């Protein structure tokens, strides 16, 4: 399969583009999508860019029954001088293959997927929004399509990329969020699928989110599934705390998603000589730091929001207010630096961005 | 929504029915399917029986990304005197609603679903195979259809029933299976989704099955996710051991699926005055019983195979041979009794079967 094999069928009907202040997240989609098929014995084949359209599947297709899916999420930005930048896309396709391995899905060719994505973006280039804070969210995903109800790995798959222009997460400035620490439900456990980006983890997390919402909180802080004591993730983000001058984040332990934003933050902190540790963090340690007055900042990291400062944690009956409910200094610096690199307004000493 | 609301559109093209010795499991599907739509604010609506056909969904539909799905599996049988029997269907729709609750999917009306199923079976009655050991496997499932990439519960769903004529699991007599006890991967954990019938659990289990196959074993025995010590399930079945005259099965602990076959076996054992205990069972206890000579029988239970006797367990480097690798007496009795009740050749003192 080479780039020449990608067939391109352009749409005859271009959708109207939504106003940039109406974008939200993942609600609008561009005019085209990329599809590559897989069949046992034949491998990945028939790459094509086609008009964005419904997927038609047999109702027995395994994706509907046994959740054999993986996905990724990354972004493209237009710089003020009209260059199109992709942020660390190789990391996403590499992680997609790590997820594939766990879910018994055949590996994709990472270079080919990236070339296909670049071609898709080129076709839909005018869909990348240009207002500050906006971007093009890219969603590669793989679904099991075999119409067979036996519990076994599918013999056929589809790799698909869809793209959505997304608005600024922080139209009215960065507002810290209130987080509920979940004590009963679990998102993932060592030996499970937590380190993979697969549907089941998100399905499992919906209940915690519902409980948090009912209590007036916007997200869940997940503890580990074994002892329900160690901090894992916050919503669909990795989590960082600044305690007594040192930034700490849970070590990758097999049940946490290895976030690409997380990795970028760690590299940024190191480059700024701010102490950063990856290790186990118990919720007790966080509460104790709060009582000692050494819990200085907390934030989540992920592609969608980049950084989401945490202003309040609720643990059992206690409300932990962090930095007076305001964004911390290091959090703000990390946000400014990373978004600056992403949108091309700052230099990129890490070579994270790729020009289309 | 009442029964009168079910619209029926009959197929104009009836598929050829496969020969009964070619059926296998979940490969062939009947001519029709039942669909009921859900939309926030509107509830479940527009129930319809239509020709079996592909489902067309937006590529952003949540089922493809966040695994918000549940399903059920049950069977219908034709008796020798041509009655059609359903086995405990109310239990399946009740369990579907329990799964819905965990997955933040709106509850279905259980009575209505059963009435809809009966109507669907009536339409496709000639698809129920009649050879001994064959049956009609029924797969109700719900998928999240909202084309929106935010991680949140879908605002729209489809409830669908498809049906598959299935062959005898034991064409050449009941053959005990060889099972590998999994030590690293985990299917489910307390606080997770193990007690719900949702895609993510099965996606998570594929890896263990792959490892077992590579080692010449047909299924995985899953241990608990916390201590990796307590027996949970075997493949997609509940597990029973007979040790020293007493039958034991893991208690329902929140990470095990409450199997309907499991419950039926417990009731059957009680009615026969065979001691039966539901409790925690460590793998060490099983191994010790084997060494003591008191591990007498072992079997899995589930709708697909009814009973699957276990002839060998591999734990670490040890091979545990159970009852000389042959089916045990109690296992055989339970199999004969339950399949007899299901296919109408034995009386049904429990009122488990429902006549169409
Ligand atoms: C569960 C979970 N954790 C963490 C992250 C953050 O990963 P990344 O920084 O690669 O977006 C994501 C994805 O956004 C996620 O879904
Ligand atoms: C994980 C799992 N455990 C146990 C069972 C057995 O349940 P039942 O007896 O209701 O078929 C099933 C379904 O067949 C299952 O998928």
mmCIF file with all atom_site columns, N, CA and C and ligand atoms in Angstrom, chain A residues 71 73 92 95 187 197 202 233 235-238 257-262 301-304, ligand 1:
data_model
loop_
_atom_site.group_PDB
_atom_site.id
_atom_site.type_symbol
_atom_site.label_atom_id
_atom_site.label_alt_id
_atom_site.label_comp_id
_atom_site.label_asym_id
_atom_site.label_entity_id
_atom_site.label_seq_id
_atom_site.pdbx_PDB_ins_code
_atom_site.Cartn_x
_atom_site.Cartn_y
_atom_site.Cartn_z
_atom_site.occupancy
_atom_site.B_iso_or_equiv
_atom_site.pdbx_formal_charge
_atom_site.auth_seq_id
_atom_site.auth_comp_id
_atom_site.auth_asym_id
_atom_site.auth_atom_id
_atom_site.pdbx_PDB_model_num
ATOM   1  N N  . UNK A 1 71  ? -9.184  4.251  19.513 1.00 0.00 ? 71  UNK A N  1
ATOM   2  C CA . UNK A 1 71  ? -9.245  5.552  18.853 1.00 0.00 ? 71  UNK A CA 1
ATOM   3  C C  . UNK A 1 71  ? -8.075  6.426  19.289 1.00 0.00 ? 71  UNK A C  1
ATOM   4  N N  . UNK A 1 73  ? -6.884  10.932 19.401 1.00 0.00 ? 73  UNK A N  1
ATOM   5  C CA . UNK A 1 73  ? -7.354  12.307 19.319 1.00 0.00 ? 73  UNK A CA 1
ATOM   6  C C  . UNK A 1 73  ? -6.144  13.212 19.226 1.00 0.00 ? 73  UNK A C  1
ATOM   7  N N  . UNK A 1 92  ? 0.649   9.871  18.337 1.00 0.00 ? 92  UNK A N  1
ATOM   8  C CA . UNK A 1 92  ? -0.712  9.344  18.356 1.00 0.00 ? 92  UNK A CA 1
ATOM   9  C C  . UNK A 1 92  ? -0.826  8.024  17.601 1.00 0.00 ? 92  UNK A C  1
ATOM   10 N N  . UNK A 1 95  ? 0.719   5.357  19.646 1.00 0.00 ? 95  UNK A N  1
ATOM   11 C CA . UNK A 1 95  ? -0.160  4.934  20.744 1.00 0.00 ? 95  UNK A CA 1
ATOM   12 C C  . UNK A 1 95  ? -1.335  4.126  20.206 1.00 0.00 ? 95  UNK A C  1
ATOM   13 N N  . UNK A 1 187 ? -12.502 3.189  36.869 1.00 0.00 ? 187 UNK A N  1
ATOM   14 C CA . UNK A 1 187 ? -12.385 3.348  35.433 1.00 0.00 ? 187 UNK A CA 1
ATOM   15 C C  . UNK A 1 187 ? -11.594 2.208  34.803 1.00 0.00 ? 187 UNK A C  1
ATOM   16 N N  . UNK A 1 197 ? -6.484  3.234  24.490 1.00 0.00 ? 197 UNK A N  1
ATOM   17 C CA . UNK A 1 197 ? -7.561  4.183  24.214 1.00 0.00 ? 197 UNK A CA 1
ATOM   18 C C  . UNK A 1 197 ? -8.664  3.392  23.517 1.00 0.00 ? 197 UNK A C  1
ATOM   19 N N  . UNK A 1 202 ? -14.197 4.368  28.463 1.00 0.00 ? 202 UNK A N  1
ATOM   20 C CA . UNK A 1 202 ? -15.020 5.578  28.498 1.00 0.00 ? 202 UNK A CA 1
ATOM   21 C C  . UNK A 1 202 ? -16.451 5.233  28.893 1.00 0.00 ? 202 UNK A C  1
ATOM   22 N N  . UNK A 1 233 ? -6.361  9.304  37.127 1.00 0.00 ? 233 UNK A N  1
ATOM   23 C CA . UNK A 1 233 ? -6.616  10.302 36.086 1.00 0.00 ? 233 UNK A CA 1
ATOM   24 C C  . UNK A 1 233 ? -7.781  11.179 36.535 1.00 0.00 ? 233 UNK A C  1
ATOM   25 N N  . UNK A 1 235 ? -11.217 12.751 34.854 1.00 0.00 ? 235 UNK A N  1
ATOM   26 C CA . UNK A 1 235 ? -12.037 12.748 33.646 1.00 0.00 ? 235 UNK A CA 1
ATOM   27 C C  . UNK A 1 235 ? -11.303 11.989 32.569 1.00 0.00 ? 235 UNK A C  1
ATOM   28 N N  . UNK A 1 236 ? -11.137 12.592 31.397 1.00 0.00 ? 236 UNK A N  1
ATOM   29 C CA . UNK A 1 236 ? -10.321 11.966 30.347 1.00 0.00 ? 236 UNK A CA 1
ATOM   30 C C  . UNK A 1 236 ? -8.998  12.710 30.212 1.00 0.00 ? 236 UNK A C  1
ATOM   31 N N  . UNK A 1 237 ? -8.401  13.003 31.351 1.00 0.00 ? 237 UNK A N  1
ATOM   32 C CA . UNK A 1 237 ? -7.124  13.722 31.349 1.00 0.00 ? 237 UNK A CA 1
ATOM   33 C C  . UNK A 1 237 ? -6.163  13.083 32.337 1.00 0.00 ? 237 UNK A C  1
ATOM   34 N N  . UNK A 1 238 ? -4.884  13.283 32.113 1.00 0.00 ? 238 UNK A N  1
ATOM   35 C CA . UNK A 1 238 ? -3.883  12.950 33.123 1.00 0.00 ? 238 UNK A CA 1
ATOM   36 C C  . UNK A 1 238 ? -3.874  14.060 34.163 1.00 0.00 ? 238 UNK A C  1
ATOM   37 N N  . UNK A 1 257 ? -3.747  6.105  30.923 1.00 0.00 ? 257 UNK A N  1
ATOM   38 C CA . UNK A 1 257 ? -3.401  6.377  29.532 1.00 0.00 ? 257 UNK A CA 1
ATOM   39 C C  . UNK A 1 257 ? -2.118  7.205  29.478 1.00 0.00 ? 257 UNK A C  1
ATOM   40 N N  . UNK A 1 258 ? -1.145  6.782  28.664 1.00 0.00 ? 258 UNK A N  1
ATOM   41 C CA . UNK A 1 258 ? 0.078   7.586  28.522 1.00 0.00 ? 258 UNK A CA 1
ATOM   42 C C  . UNK A 1 258 ? -0.199  8.803  27.653 1.00 0.00 ? 258 UNK A C  1
ATOM   43 N N  . UNK A 1 259 ? -0.646  9.865  28.274 1.00 0.00 ? 259 UNK A N  1
ATOM   44 C CA . UNK A 1 259 ? -1.063  11.058 27.551 1.00 0.00 ? 259 UNK A CA 1
ATOM   45 C C  . UNK A 1 259 ? 0.104   11.739 26.852 1.00 0.00 ? 259 UNK A C  1
ATOM   46 N N  . UNK A 1 260 ? -0.171  12.237 25.683 1.00 0.00 ? 260 UNK A N  1
ATOM   47 C CA . UNK A 1 260 ? 0.865   12.936 24.923 1.00 0.00 ? 260 UNK A CA 1
ATOM   48 C C  . UNK A 1 260 ? 1.036   14.351 25.472 1.00 0.00 ? 260 UNK A C  1
ATOM   49 N N  . UNK A 1 261 ? -0.043  14.948 25.943 1.00 0.00 ? 261 UNK A N  1
ATOM   50 C CA . UNK A 1 261 ? 0.066   16.243 26.612 1.00 0.00 ? 261 UNK A CA 1
ATOM   51 C C  . UNK A 1 261 ? 0.855   16.077 27.914 1.00 0.00 ? 261 UNK A C  1
ATOM   52 N N  . UNK A 1 262 ? 0.561   14.993 28.642 1.00 0.00 ? 262 UNK A N  1
ATOM   53 C CA . UNK A 1 262 ? 1.306   14.670 29.875 1.00 0.00 ? 262 UNK A CA 1
ATOM   54 C C  . UNK A 1 262 ? 2.800   14.619 29.592 1.00 0.00 ? 262 UNK A C  1
ATOM   55 N N  . UNK A 1 301 ? -4.388  17.317 32.126 1.00 0.00 ? 301 UNK A N  1
ATOM   56 C CA . UNK A 1 301 ? -3.831  17.590 30.798 1.00 0.00 ? 301 UNK A CA 1
ATOM   57 C C  . UNK A 1 301 ? -4.422  16.632 29.766 1.00 0.00 ? 301 UNK A C  1
ATOM   58 N N  . UNK A 1 302 ? -4.736  17.161 28.593 1.00 0.00 ? 302 UNK A N  1
ATOM   59 C CA . UNK A 1 302 ? -5.253  16.328 27.512 1.00 0.00 ? 302 UNK A CA 1
ATOM   60 C C  . UNK A 1 302 ? -5.360  17.152 26.244 1.00 0.00 ? 302 UNK A C  1
ATOM   61 N N  . UNK A 1 303 ? -5.479  16.476 25.134 1.00 0.00 ? 303 UNK A N  1
ATOM   62 C CA . UNK A 1 303 ? -5.517  17.149 23.841 1.00 0.00 ? 303 UNK A CA 1
ATOM   63 C C  . UNK A 1 303 ? -6.653  18.165 23.731 1.00 0.00 ? 303 UNK A C  1
ATOM   64 N N  . UNK A 1 304 ? -7.838  17.809 24.263 1.00 0.00 ? 304 UNK A N  1
ATOM   65 C CA . UNK A 1 304 ? -9.011  18.666 24.060 1.00 0.00 ? 304 UNK A CA 1
ATOM   66 C C  . UNK A 1 304 ? -8.827  20.038 24.697 1.00 0.00 ? 304 UNK A C  1
HETATM 67 C C1 . LIG C 2 .   ? -8.461  8.607  29.629 1.00 0.00 ? 1   LIG C C1 1
HETATM 68 C C2 . LIG C 2 .   ? -7.563  9.666  29.087 1.00 0.00 ? 1   LIG C C2 1
HETATM 69 N N1 . LIG C 2 .   ? -6.525  10.076 29.813 1.00 0.00 ? 1   LIG C N1 1
HETATM 70 C C3 . LIG C 2 .   ? -5.682  11.015 29.370 1.00 0.00 ? 1   LIG C C3 1
HETATM 71 C C4 . LIG C 2 .   ? -5.846  11.616 28.142 1.00 0.00 ? 1   LIG C C4 1
HETATM 72 C C5 . LIG C 2 .   ? -4.876  12.652 27.678 1.00 0.00 ? 1   LIG C C5 1
HETATM 73 O O1 . LIG C 2 .   ? -4.123  12.148 26.585 1.00 0.00 ? 1   LIG C O1 1
HETATM 74 P P1 . LIG C 2 .   ? -3.531  13.156 25.508 1.00 0.00 ? 1   LIG C P1 1
HETATM 75 O O2 . LIG C 2 .   ? -2.733  14.149 26.258 1.00 0.00 ? 1   LIG C O2 1
HETATM 76 O O3 . LIG C 2 .   ? -2.697  12.275 24.621 1.00 0.00 ? 1   LIG C O3 1
HETATM 77 O O4 . LIG C 2 .   ? -4.696  13.760 24.799 1.00 0.00 ? 1   LIG C O4 1
HETATM 78 C C6 . LIG C 2 .   ? -6.913  11.215 27.325 1.00 0.00 ? 1   LIG C C6 1
HETATM 79 C C7 . LIG C 2 .   ? -7.143  11.770 25.983 1.00 0.00 ? 1   LIG C C7 1
HETATM 80 O O5 . LIG C 2 .   ? -7.318  12.914 25.751 1.00 0.00 ? 1   LIG C O5 1
HETATM 81 C C8 . LIG C 2 .   ? -7.789  10.234 27.810 1.00 0.00 ? 1   LIG C C8 1
HETATM 82 O O6 . LIG C 2 .   ? -8.840  9.828  27.077 1.00 0.00 ? 1   LIG C O6 1
#
